[in-house]
PDB file of C-alpha atoms in Angstrom:
ATOM      1  CA  MET A   1      42.778 -10.016  67.653  1.00 39.00           C
ATOM      2  CA  THR A   2      45.529  -7.833  68.761  1.00 36.00           C
ATOM      3  CA  ARG A   3      48.923  -9.722  69.245  1.00 39.00           C
ATOM      4  CA  LEU A   4      50.309  -9.602  72.752  1.00 41.00           C
ATOM      5  CA  PRO A   5      53.918  -8.531  73.253  1.00 42.00           C
ATOM      6  CA  PRO A   6      56.634 -11.146  73.282  1.00 43.00           C
ATOM      7  CA  GLN A   7      56.776 -13.475  76.445  1.00 42.00           C
ATOM      8  CA  PRO A   8      59.660 -12.705  78.874  1.00 41.00           C
ATOM      9  CA  GLN A   9      62.777 -14.489  78.339  1.00 40.00           C
ATOM     10  CA  GLN A  10      62.931 -17.850  80.105  1.00 42.00           C
ATOM     11  CA  PRO A  11      65.797 -19.416  81.884  1.00 38.00           C
ATOM     12  CA  THR A  12      67.997 -21.321  79.447  1.00 39.00           C
ATOM     13  CA  ARG A  13      68.245 -24.561  81.688  1.00 43.00           C
ATOM     14  CA  LEU A  14      65.040 -26.515  81.526  1.00 50.00           C
ATOM     15  CA  THR A  15      64.879 -29.691  83.581  1.00 51.00           C
ATOM     16  CA  HIS A  16      61.332 -30.847  83.371  1.00 65.00           C
ATOM     17  CA  ASN A  17      62.317 -33.646  80.777  1.00 75.00           C
ATOM     18  CA  ARG A  18      64.799 -35.250  83.021  1.00 81.00           C
ATOM     19  CA  PHE A  19      64.387 -38.881  83.443  1.00 84.00           C
ATOM     20  CA  VAL A  20      63.813 -40.639  86.860  1.00 88.00           C
ATOM     21  CA  HIS A  21      62.857 -44.262  87.004  1.00 88.00           C
ATOM     22  CA  PRO A  22      59.750 -44.801  88.909  1.00 89.00           C
ATOM     23  CA  ARG A  23      61.156 -47.625  91.053  1.00 86.00           C
ATOM     24  CA  PRO A  24      64.068 -46.413  93.346  1.00 80.00           C
ATOM     25  CA  GLY A  25      67.012 -48.666  93.584  1.00 82.00           C
ATOM     26  CA  LEU A  26      70.292 -49.260  91.738  1.00 83.00           C
ATOM     27  CA  PRO A  27      68.885 -50.784  88.575  1.00 81.00           C
ATOM     28  CA  GLY A  28      66.538 -47.724  88.092  1.00 79.00           C
ATOM     29  CA  ARG A  29      69.263 -45.258  88.688  1.00 84.00           C
ATOM     30  CA  TRP A  30      71.592 -47.165  86.348  1.00 88.00           C
ATOM     31  CA  LEU A  31      69.126 -47.071  83.569  1.00 85.00           C
ATOM     32  CA  ALA A  32      68.407 -43.358  84.071  1.00 83.00           C
ATOM     33  CA  ARG A  33      71.986 -42.646  83.837  1.00 84.00           C
ATOM     34  CA  LEU A  34      72.505 -44.821  80.653  1.00 84.00           C
ATOM     35  CA  VAL A  35      69.686 -43.052  78.710  1.00 82.00           C
ATOM     36  CA  SER A  36      70.750 -39.642  79.873  1.00 81.00           C
ATOM     37  CA  SER A  37      74.535 -40.060  79.051  1.00 83.00           C
ATOM     38  CA  PRO A  38      75.714 -37.041  77.074  1.00 83.00           C
ATOM     39  CA  ARG A  39      78.445 -39.138  75.356  1.00 86.00           C
ATOM     40  CA  LEU A  40      76.242 -41.929  74.459  1.00 86.00           C
ATOM     41  CA  LEU A  41      73.485 -39.471  73.124  1.00 86.00           C
ATOM     42  CA  ALA A  42      76.138 -37.594  71.124  1.00 86.00           C
ATOM     43  CA  ALA A  43      77.483 -40.767  69.591  1.00 89.00           C
ATOM     44  CA  ARG A  44      73.925 -41.904  68.656  1.00 86.00           C
ATOM     45  CA  ARG A  45      73.321 -38.486  66.943  1.00 88.00           C
ATOM     46  CA  ALA A  46      76.518 -38.587  65.055  1.00 88.00           C
ATOM     47  CA  VAL A  47      75.650 -42.003  63.701  1.00 89.00           C
ATOM     48  CA  LEU A  48      71.933 -41.673  63.040  1.00 84.00           C
ATOM     49  CA  SER A  49      72.312 -38.211  61.421  1.00 84.00           C
ATOM     50  CA  ARG A  50      74.073 -39.918  58.589  1.00 87.00           C
ATOM     51  CA  LEU A  51      71.316 -42.479  57.966  1.00 88.00           C
ATOM     52  CA  PRO A  52      67.856 -42.162  56.681  1.00 91.00           C
ATOM     53  CA  PHE A  53      65.132 -41.585  59.177  1.00 92.00           C
ATOM     54  CA  MET A  54      63.296 -44.661  60.189  1.00 92.00           C
ATOM     55  CA  VAL A  55      59.647 -43.811  59.905  1.00 95.00           C
ATOM     56  CA  LEU A  56      57.497 -45.016  62.708  1.00 95.00           C
ATOM     57  CA  GLN A  57      53.812 -45.982  62.506  1.00 96.00           C
ATOM     58  CA  SER A  58      50.887 -46.910  64.565  1.00 96.00           C
ATOM     59  CA  GLU A  59      47.051 -46.987  64.616  1.00 95.00           C
ATOM     60  CA  VAL A  60      46.067 -45.143  67.664  1.00 96.00           C
ATOM     61  CA  GLU A  61      42.753 -45.511  69.467  1.00 96.00           C
ATOM     62  CA  GLN A  62      40.574 -43.962  72.098  1.00 97.00           C
ATOM     63  CA  VAL A  63      42.509 -40.662  71.969  1.00 97.00           C
ATOM     64  CA  VAL A  64      41.063 -38.378  74.946  1.00 97.00           C
ATOM     65  CA  TYR A  65      41.885 -34.639  74.740  1.00 97.00           C
ATOM     66  CA  LEU A  66      41.820 -32.608  77.931  1.00 96.00           C
ATOM     67  CA  ASN A  67      42.265 -28.912  77.363  1.00 96.00           C
ATOM     68  CA  TRP A  68      42.655 -25.810  79.537  1.00 95.00           C
ATOM     69  CA  LEU A  69      43.343 -22.237  79.101  1.00 94.00           C
ATOM     70  CA  VAL A  70      46.266 -21.474  81.598  1.00 94.00           C
ATOM     71  CA  ASP A  71      48.325 -18.544  82.546  1.00 93.00           C
ATOM     72  CA  ALA A  72      50.643 -17.575  79.743  1.00 94.00           C
ATOM     73  CA  THR A  73      53.477 -16.284  82.034  1.00 94.00           C
ATOM     74  CA  ALA A  74      53.369 -19.436  84.078  1.00 94.00           C
ATOM     75  CA  ALA A  75      53.464 -21.634  80.964  1.00 94.00           C
ATOM     76  CA  ALA A  76      56.419 -19.729  79.410  1.00 93.00           C
ATOM     77  CA  ARG A  77      58.865 -21.407  81.979  1.00 91.00           C
ATOM     78  CA  TYR A  78      58.332 -24.630  79.920  1.00 92.00           C
ATOM     79  CA  ALA A  79      59.357 -23.065  76.596  1.00 93.00           C
ATOM     80  CA  PRO A  80      62.929 -23.239  75.419  1.00 91.00           C
ATOM     81  CA  PRO A  81      64.677 -19.899  74.587  1.00 90.00           C
ATOM     82  CA  GLY A  82      63.402 -18.334  71.290  1.00 90.00           C
ATOM     83  CA  VAL A  83      60.079 -20.253  71.420  1.00 94.00           C
ATOM     84  CA  ARG A  84      57.016 -18.276  71.897  1.00 94.00           C
ATOM     85  CA  LEU A  85      53.718 -19.847  72.928  1.00 96.00           C
ATOM     86  CA  TRP A  86      50.392 -19.137  71.280  1.00 95.00           C
ATOM     87  CA  GLN A  87      48.390 -16.860  73.544  1.00 92.00           C
ATOM     88  CA  ARG A  88      45.292 -14.634  73.922  1.00 90.00           C
ATOM     89  CA  ASP A  89      44.739 -12.136  76.585  1.00 89.00           C
ATOM     90  CA  GLY A  90      47.364 -13.567  78.890  1.00 91.00           C
ATOM     91  CA  LYS A  91      46.236 -17.158  78.384  1.00 93.00           C
ATOM     92  CA  THR A  92      47.641 -20.205  76.542  1.00 95.00           C
ATOM     93  CA  LEU A  93      46.351 -23.518  75.662  1.00 96.00           C
ATOM     94  CA  PHE A  94      47.649 -26.549  77.478  1.00 96.00           C
ATOM     95  CA  THR A  95      46.398 -29.955  76.352  1.00 96.00           C
ATOM     96  CA  VAL A  96      46.860 -33.635  77.722  1.00 96.00           C
ATOM     97  CA  LEU A  97      45.968 -36.224  75.151  1.00 95.00           C
ATOM     98  CA  THR A  98      46.090 -39.980  76.146  1.00 97.00           C
ATOM     99  CA  TYR A  99      45.500 -42.920  73.851  1.00 97.00           C
ATOM    100  CA  ALA A 100      46.377 -46.554  73.150  1.00 97.00           C
ATOM    101  CA  HIS A 101      48.777 -47.516  70.311  1.00 96.00           C
ATOM    102  CA  ARG A 102      48.203 -50.401  68.128  1.00 95.00           C
ATOM    103  CA  HIS A 103      51.603 -52.175  67.306  1.00 94.00           C
ATOM    104  CA  PHE A 104      53.907 -49.131  67.416  1.00 95.00           C
ATOM    105  CA  GLY A 105      56.980 -49.735  65.400  1.00 94.00           C
ATOM    106  CA  PRO A 106      58.943 -49.069  62.117  1.00 94.00           C
ATOM    107  CA  ALA A 107      56.752 -48.644  59.007  1.00 95.00           C
ATOM    108  CA  ALA A 108      59.188 -50.645  57.019  1.00 94.00           C
ATOM    109  CA  ALA A 109      58.303 -53.614  58.965  1.00 94.00           C
ATOM    110  CA  GLY A 110      55.126 -53.987  56.998  1.00 94.00           C
ATOM    111  CA  PRO A 111      52.923 -56.878  58.105  1.00 92.00           C
ATOM    112  CA  LEU A 112      55.529 -57.775  60.706  1.00 94.00           C
ATOM    113  CA  ARG A 113      54.640 -54.599  62.631  1.00 93.00           C
ATOM    114  CA  ARG A 114      51.685 -56.622  64.116  1.00 93.00           C
ATOM    115  CA  LEU A 115      54.242 -58.244  66.276  1.00 94.00           C
ATOM    116  CA  TYR A 116      55.209 -55.040  67.986  1.00 94.00           C
ATOM    117  CA  PRO A 117      53.636 -54.082  71.310  1.00 93.00           C
ATOM    118  CA  SER A 118      50.866 -51.789  71.804  1.00 95.00           C
ATOM    119  CA  PRO A 119      51.735 -49.200  74.679  1.00 96.00           C
ATOM    120  CA  LEU A 120      49.681 -46.497  76.343  1.00 97.00           C
ATOM    121  CA  GLN A 121      50.946 -42.988  75.901  1.00 97.00           C
ATOM    122  CA  SER A 122      50.043 -39.566  77.171  1.00 97.00           C
ATOM    123  CA  ASN A 123      51.379 -36.385  75.594  1.00 95.00           C
ATOM    124  CA  TRP A 124      51.383 -33.024  77.458  1.00 95.00           C
ATOM    125  CA  ARG A 125      51.770 -30.043  75.239  1.00 95.00           C
ATOM    126  CA  PHE A 126      51.483 -26.344  74.550  1.00 97.00           C
ATOM    127  CA  TYR A 127      50.910 -24.595  71.084  1.00 96.00           C
ATOM    128  CA  VAL A 128      53.757 -22.780  69.313  1.00 95.00           C
ATOM    129  CA  ASP A 129      53.361 -19.317  67.901  1.00 93.00           C
ATOM    130  CA  GLN A 130      57.021 -18.479  67.074  1.00 90.00           C
ATOM    131  CA  LEU A 131      60.191 -20.675  66.500  1.00 89.00           C
ATOM    132  CA  PRO A 132      63.675 -19.599  67.219  1.00 84.00           C
ATOM    133  CA  GLY A 133      64.783 -16.912  64.770  1.00 81.00           C
ATOM    134  CA  GLY A 134      61.354 -15.316  64.498  1.00 77.00           C
ATOM    135  CA  ALA A 135      60.070 -18.015  62.194  1.00 76.00           C
ATOM    136  CA  ARG A 136      56.271 -18.486  62.307  1.00 80.00           C
ATOM    137  CA  ALA A 137      55.376 -21.836  63.679  1.00 78.00           C
ATOM    138  CA  GLY A 138      52.458 -22.971  61.717  1.00 84.00           C
ATOM    139  CA  ARG A 139      50.809 -26.063  63.271  1.00 92.00           C
ATOM    140  CA  VAL A 140      53.521 -26.931  65.805  1.00 94.00           C
ATOM    141  CA  VAL A 141      53.100 -28.160  69.394  1.00 96.00           C
ATOM    142  CA  LEU A 142      55.741 -28.069  72.209  1.00 96.00           C
ATOM    143  CA  PHE A 143      55.933 -31.392  74.100  1.00 94.00           C
ATOM    144  CA  VAL A 144      56.687 -30.872  77.757  1.00 93.00           C
ATOM    145  CA  LYS A 145      55.886 -34.413  79.149  1.00 91.00           C
ATOM    146  CA  ASN A 146      55.360 -37.700  77.359  1.00 94.00           C
ATOM    147  CA  THR A 147      54.521 -40.826  79.354  1.00 95.00           C
ATOM    148  CA  LEU A 148      54.413 -44.344  78.499  1.00 96.00           C
ATOM    149  CA  ASP A 149      53.395 -47.560  80.281  1.00 96.00           C
ATOM    150  CA  SER A 150      56.239 -49.669  78.675  1.00 95.00           C
ATOM    151  CA  ALA A 151      59.823 -49.488  79.974  1.00 92.00           C
ATOM    152  CA  ILE A 152      61.209 -50.598  76.486  1.00 92.00           C
ATOM    153  CA  TYR A 153      59.395 -47.829  74.697  1.00 94.00           C
ATOM    154  CA  ALA A 154      60.113 -45.120  77.245  1.00 92.00           C
ATOM    155  CA  LEU A 155      63.748 -45.954  77.449  1.00 89.00           C
ATOM    156  CA  GLY A 156      63.977 -46.487  73.757  1.00 89.00           C
ATOM    157  CA  SER A 157      62.561 -43.111  73.204  1.00 89.00           C
ATOM    158  CA  ARG A 158      65.121 -41.504  75.497  1.00 86.00           C
ATOM    159  CA  PHE A 159      68.088 -43.167  73.832  1.00 84.00           C
ATOM    160  CA  PHE A 160      66.897 -43.153  70.043  1.00 88.00           C
ATOM    161  CA  SER A 161      64.949 -39.830  69.825  1.00 88.00           C
ATOM    162  CA  ASP A 162      65.436 -36.302  70.818  1.00 88.00           C
ATOM    163  CA  ALA A 163      61.958 -35.039  69.961  1.00 89.00           C
ATOM    164  CA  LEU A 164      60.091 -37.421  72.257  1.00 86.00           C
ATOM    165  CA  PRO A 165      61.939 -37.747  75.660  1.00 82.00           C
ATOM    166  CA  SER A 166      59.469 -39.939  77.438  1.00 91.00           C
ATOM    167  CA  HIS A 167      58.811 -40.809  81.148  1.00 94.00           C
ATOM    168  CA  LEU A 168      57.832 -44.214  82.549  1.00 95.00           C
ATOM    169  CA  ALA A 169      54.883 -44.405  84.717  1.00 96.00           C
ATOM    170  CA  ALA A 170      54.570 -46.853  87.661  1.00 95.00           C
ATOM    171  CA  ARG A 171      51.032 -47.456  86.983  1.00 96.00           C
ATOM    172  CA  PHE A 172      49.101 -46.376  83.766  1.00 97.00           C
ATOM    173  CA  VAL A 173      45.368 -46.926  83.116  1.00 97.00           C
ATOM    174  CA  HIS A 174      43.444 -45.859  80.109  1.00 97.00           C
ATOM    175  CA  ARG A 175      40.221 -47.845  79.460  1.00 96.00           C
ATOM    176  CA  ARG A 176      36.617 -47.939  78.917  1.00 94.00           C
ATOM    177  CA  GLU A 177      34.379 -48.523  81.894  1.00 92.00           C
ATOM    178  CA  ASP A 178      30.750 -48.804  80.684  1.00 88.00           C
ATOM    179  CA  ARG A 179      30.270 -45.517  78.716  1.00 90.00           C
ATOM    180  CA  ALA A 180      33.208 -43.601  80.517  1.00 95.00           C
ATOM    181  CA  ILE A 181      36.938 -43.541  79.780  1.00 96.00           C
ATOM    182  CA  ARG A 182      39.024 -43.616  82.820  1.00 95.00           C
ATOM    183  CA  THR A 183      42.635 -42.531  82.882  1.00 96.00           C
ATOM    184  CA  GLU A 184      45.085 -42.854  85.590  1.00 95.00           C
ATOM    185  CA  ILE A 185      48.849 -42.068  85.609  1.00 95.00           C
ATOM    186  CA  VAL A 186      50.783 -42.953  88.952  1.00 94.00           C
ATOM    187  CA  PRO A 187      54.548 -41.665  88.725  1.00 93.00           C
ATOM    188  CA  GLY A 188      55.646 -43.686  91.833  1.00 92.00           C
ATOM    189  CA  ALA A 189      59.160 -42.360  92.594  1.00 91.00           C
ATOM    190  CA  GLY A 190      59.781 -41.284  88.881  1.00 91.00           C
ATOM    191  CA  SER A 191      59.566 -38.219  86.816  1.00 90.00           C
ATOM    192  CA  ALA A 192      56.241 -39.066  85.077  1.00 92.00           C
ATOM    193  CA  PRO A 193      53.474 -36.665  85.834  1.00 92.00           C
ATOM    194  CA  ALA A 194      50.376 -37.542  87.872  1.00 92.00           C
ATOM    195  CA  LEU A 195      46.910 -37.571  86.295  1.00 92.00           C
ATOM    196  CA  ARG A 196      43.496 -39.020  87.197  1.00 92.00           C
ATOM    197  CA  SER A 197      40.508 -38.247  85.037  1.00 93.00           C
ATOM    198  CA  THR A 198      37.160 -39.896  84.023  1.00 95.00           C
ATOM    199  CA  VAL A 199      35.211 -38.633  80.944  1.00 96.00           C
ATOM    200  CA  ARG A 200      31.940 -39.655  79.410  1.00 96.00           C
ATOM    201  CA  PRO A 201      29.971 -38.696  76.157  1.00 96.00           C
ATOM    202  CA  ALA A 202      28.454 -35.207  76.183  1.00 95.00           C
ATOM    203  CA  ALA A 203      24.996 -34.497  74.803  1.00 92.00           C
ATOM    204  CA  THR A 204      26.031 -31.435  72.739  1.00 93.00           C
ATOM    205  CA  ARG A 205      28.991 -29.942  70.999  1.00 94.00           C
ATOM    206  CA  THR A 206      29.285 -26.849  73.443  1.00 91.00           C
ATOM    207  CA  LEU A 207      32.303 -24.583  73.465  1.00 93.00           C
ATOM    208  CA  PRO A 208      33.006 -23.603  77.178  1.00 91.00           C
ATOM    209  CA  ALA A 209      32.589 -19.887  77.952  1.00 90.00           C
ATOM    210  CA  SER A 210      36.366 -19.560  78.732  1.00 89.00           C
ATOM    211  CA  PHE A 211      37.220 -20.753  75.155  1.00 93.00           C
ATOM    212  CA  ALA A 212      34.841 -18.509  73.383  1.00 90.00           C
ATOM    213  CA  GLY A 213      37.024 -15.560  73.485  1.00 87.00           C
ATOM    214  CA  CYS A 214      39.569 -17.679  71.411  1.00 91.00           C
ATOM    215  CA  PHE A 215      37.523 -19.576  69.031  1.00 94.00           C
ATOM    216  CA  ASP A 216      34.211 -18.985  66.969  1.00 93.00           C
ATOM    217  CA  SER A 217      32.905 -22.389  67.488  1.00 95.00           C
ATOM    218  CA  TRP A 218      33.326 -25.912  68.867  1.00 96.00           C
ATOM    219  CA  GLU A 219      34.431 -27.160  65.465  1.00 96.00           C
ATOM    220  CA  SER A 220      37.085 -24.405  65.044  1.00 96.00           C
ATOM    221  CA  ALA A 221      38.524 -25.036  68.530  1.00 96.00           C
ATOM    222  CA  VAL A 222      38.781 -28.932  67.809  1.00 97.00           C
ATOM    223  CA  ALA A 223      40.537 -28.188  64.482  1.00 96.00           C
ATOM    224  CA  PHE A 224      42.982 -25.999  66.145  1.00 96.00           C
ATOM    225  CA  LEU A 225      43.646 -28.505  68.988  1.00 96.00           C
ATOM    226  CA  CYS A 226      43.920 -31.681  66.704  1.00 94.00           C
ATOM    227  CA  LEU A 227      45.477 -30.649  63.463  1.00 94.00           C
ATOM    228  CA  GLN A 228      49.284 -30.541  63.843  1.00 93.00           C
ATOM    229  CA  ASP A 229      52.040 -31.487  61.496  1.00 93.00           C
ATOM    230  CA  SER A 230      55.192 -31.209  63.664  1.00 94.00           C
ATOM    231  CA  ALA A 231      56.394 -31.139  67.359  1.00 95.00           C
ATOM    232  CA  ILE A 232      59.297 -29.663  69.201  1.00 94.00           C
ATOM    233  CA  SER A 233      61.085 -30.509  72.386  1.00 92.00           C
ATOM    234  CA  HIS A 234      63.856 -29.141  74.408  1.00 90.00           C
ATOM    235  CA  VAL A 235      66.977 -31.365  74.317  1.00 87.00           C
ATOM    236  CA  GLU A 236      68.643 -30.603  77.688  1.00 80.00           C
ATOM    237  CA  ASP A 237      72.133 -32.240  77.198  1.00 76.00           C
ATOM    238  CA  ALA A 238      72.588 -30.480  73.815  1.00 74.00           C
ATOM    239  CA  GLY A 239      70.991 -27.155  74.827  1.00 81.00           C
ATOM    240  CA  ARG A 240      69.059 -27.384  71.537  1.00 87.00           C
ATOM    241  CA  ILE A 241      65.477 -27.945  70.147  1.00 91.00           C
ATOM    242  CA  ALA A 242      64.477 -31.179  68.468  1.00 92.00           C
ATOM    243  CA  HIS A 243      61.749 -30.878  65.638  1.00 93.00           C
ATOM    244  CA  ALA A 244      59.978 -33.914  64.391  1.00 95.00           C
ATOM    245  CA  GLY A 245      57.390 -34.192  61.612  1.00 95.00           C
ATOM    246  CA  ILE A 246      54.227 -36.122  62.349  1.00 95.00           C
ATOM    247  CA  ASP A 247      51.383 -37.364  60.186  1.00 95.00           C
ATOM    248  CA  LEU A 248      47.896 -37.465  62.137  1.00 93.00           C
ATOM    249  CA  PRO A 249      45.128 -37.265  59.704  1.00 95.00           C
ATOM    250  CA  ILE A 250      42.183 -36.730  62.008  1.00 96.00           C
ATOM    251  CA  ASP A 251      38.784 -36.692  60.600  1.00 95.00           C
ATOM    252  CA  LEU A 252      37.170 -33.873  62.328  1.00 95.00           C
ATOM    253  CA  ALA A 253      33.644 -35.152  61.585  1.00 95.00           C
ATOM    254  CA  ALA A 254      34.460 -38.302  63.656  1.00 96.00           C
ATOM    255  CA  VAL A 255      35.406 -36.385  66.804  1.00 97.00           C
ATOM    256  CA  GLN A 256      33.014 -36.850  69.637  1.00 97.00           C
ATOM    257  CA  PRO A 257      32.172 -34.340  72.553  1.00 97.00           C
ATOM    258  CA  LEU A 258      33.080 -35.476  76.102  1.00 97.00           C
ATOM    259  CA  GLU A 259      32.486 -34.063  79.540  1.00 94.00           C
ATOM    260  CA  ALA A 260      34.516 -34.674  82.548  1.00 92.00           C
ATOM    261  CA  VAL A 261      32.853 -36.529  85.501  1.00 90.00           C
ATOM    262  CA  ILE A 262      32.587 -34.077  88.406  1.00 72.00           C
ATOM    263  CA  GLY A 263      35.483 -34.779  90.888  1.00 67.00           C
ATOM    264  CA  GLU A 264      37.190 -37.151  88.679  1.00 67.00           C
ATOM    265  CA  CYS A 265      39.779 -34.978  87.114  1.00 72.00           C
ATOM    266  CA  ASN A 266      43.024 -34.294  88.986  1.00 75.00           C
ATOM    267  CA  LEU A 267      46.205 -32.975  87.521  1.00 81.00           C
ATOM    268  CA  PRO A 268      48.689 -31.372  90.028  1.00 83.00           C
ATOM    269  CA  MET A 269      50.551 -29.493  87.238  1.00 86.00           C
ATOM    270  CA  LEU A 270      47.542 -27.285  86.625  1.00 89.00           C
ATOM    271  CA  ARG A 271      48.231 -25.462  89.938  1.00 86.00           C
ATOM    272  CA  GLU A 272      51.764 -24.457  88.595  1.00 86.00           C
ATOM    273  CA  LEU A 273      49.876 -22.976  85.580  1.00 90.00           C
ATOM    274  CA  GLY A 274      47.580 -20.854  87.500  1.00 84.00           C
ATOM    275  CA  VAL A 275      44.281 -22.614  86.838  1.00 86.00           C
ATOM    276  CA  PRO A 276      41.737 -21.957  89.727  1.00 81.00           C
ATOM    277  CA  PRO A 277      40.703 -25.109  91.632  1.00 76.00           C
ATOM    278  CA  GLY A 278      37.204 -24.918  90.250  1.00 76.00           C
ATOM    279  CA  GLU A 279      38.359 -25.126  86.616  1.00 79.00           C
ATOM    280  CA  CYS A 280      40.848 -27.924  87.006  1.00 80.00           C
ATOM    281  CA  ALA A 281      38.077 -30.525  86.972  1.00 81.00           C
ATOM    282  CA  GLN A 282      36.392 -28.972  84.172  1.00 87.00           C
ATOM    283  CA  PRO A 283      38.506 -29.289  81.035  1.00 92.00           C
ATOM    284  CA  PHE A 284      37.165 -28.847  77.376  1.00 95.00           C
ATOM    285  CA  CYS A 285      37.385 -32.424  76.175  1.00 96.00           C
ATOM    286  CA  PHE A 286      36.720 -34.605  73.291  1.00 97.00           C
ATOM    287  CA  LEU A 287      37.353 -37.870  71.818  1.00 98.00           C
ATOM    288  CA  VAL A 288      39.065 -39.043  68.595  1.00 97.00           C
ATOM    289  CA  PRO A 289      38.141 -42.701  68.214  1.00 97.00           C
ATOM    290  CA  ALA A 290      40.796 -43.826  65.997  1.00 97.00           C
ATOM    291  CA  VAL A 291      43.438 -42.380  63.660  1.00 96.00           C
ATOM    292  CA  PRO A 292      46.586 -43.663  61.922  1.00 95.00           C
ATOM    293  CA  PHE A 293      49.712 -42.033  63.160  1.00 95.00           C
ATOM    294  CA  ARG A 294      53.348 -41.638  61.629  1.00 96.00           C
ATOM    295  CA  VAL A 295      56.604 -40.045  62.746  1.00 96.00           C
ATOM    296  CA  LEU A 296      58.172 -38.778  59.478  1.00 96.00           C
ATOM    297  CA  TRP A 297      61.328 -37.097  60.357  1.00 95.00           C
ATOM    298  CA  GLU A 298      63.356 -35.692  63.095  1.00 93.00           C
ATOM    299  CA  ARG A 299      66.174 -33.202  63.304  1.00 90.00           C
ATOM    300  CA  LEU A 300      68.000 -30.837  65.701  1.00 88.00           C
ATOM    301  CA  LEU A 301      67.404 -27.059  65.220  1.00 84.00           C
TER     302      LEU A 301
END
């Protein structure tokens, strides 16, 4: 297909990753200041940049992908300077994937990793076509919102990682109910995004008509949406981009088609991205039952 011209330059200051604790009050404000302190973060980078990266590992389960085609111009405001999002005919892909970890912790812990908690997580992302300097991106996603149900993991990701600045939900549900999977993220007074969805198994692997102009088949769309080997995120205090390598060996043959339950998909951010109301509740969705997951490396560009 014909490549579209470069997206317009975005503002250099992006604030969608700024952390606000979901519960108002002095402790929440103090924690938010602590994990956002430029001096502390600079000191952490100076120390950890001289040490080998600690590979993180988990076995994730019940990975639900919700995918929409959204307005590329509206989405460009989430991209750091120099980053160009994948797009076709003025549209770009936006994905929310939500899953349950199983003992997320350092790979070096070996069998002791089973002692680590198993938080719920939701990643909100776009797909990258070009990195700063004009480099082709390959299989790279741009994280714009990451949410956890665990204060330890959310605050820890803020302090120890630049590539996965996470938000903390006031309430987070992601579970099976009969044959359906219900997901609910309630931000409270915090910076986590809001989401409510219910999905259930679909009878066929059918590619929505809106996606047919971008992909040849259901299988090719799933492959594009699933198979990535790195992720980037804007680092607000440093004015730079963090880049992390990930290993997510998804077996495409195991991916299962889903359909959204009518009236049970609500995501306010879609309105900002120009999605018509009738399409908000009809994402292209599917399930990855289980997959091993590792974070391999991280660096600032």
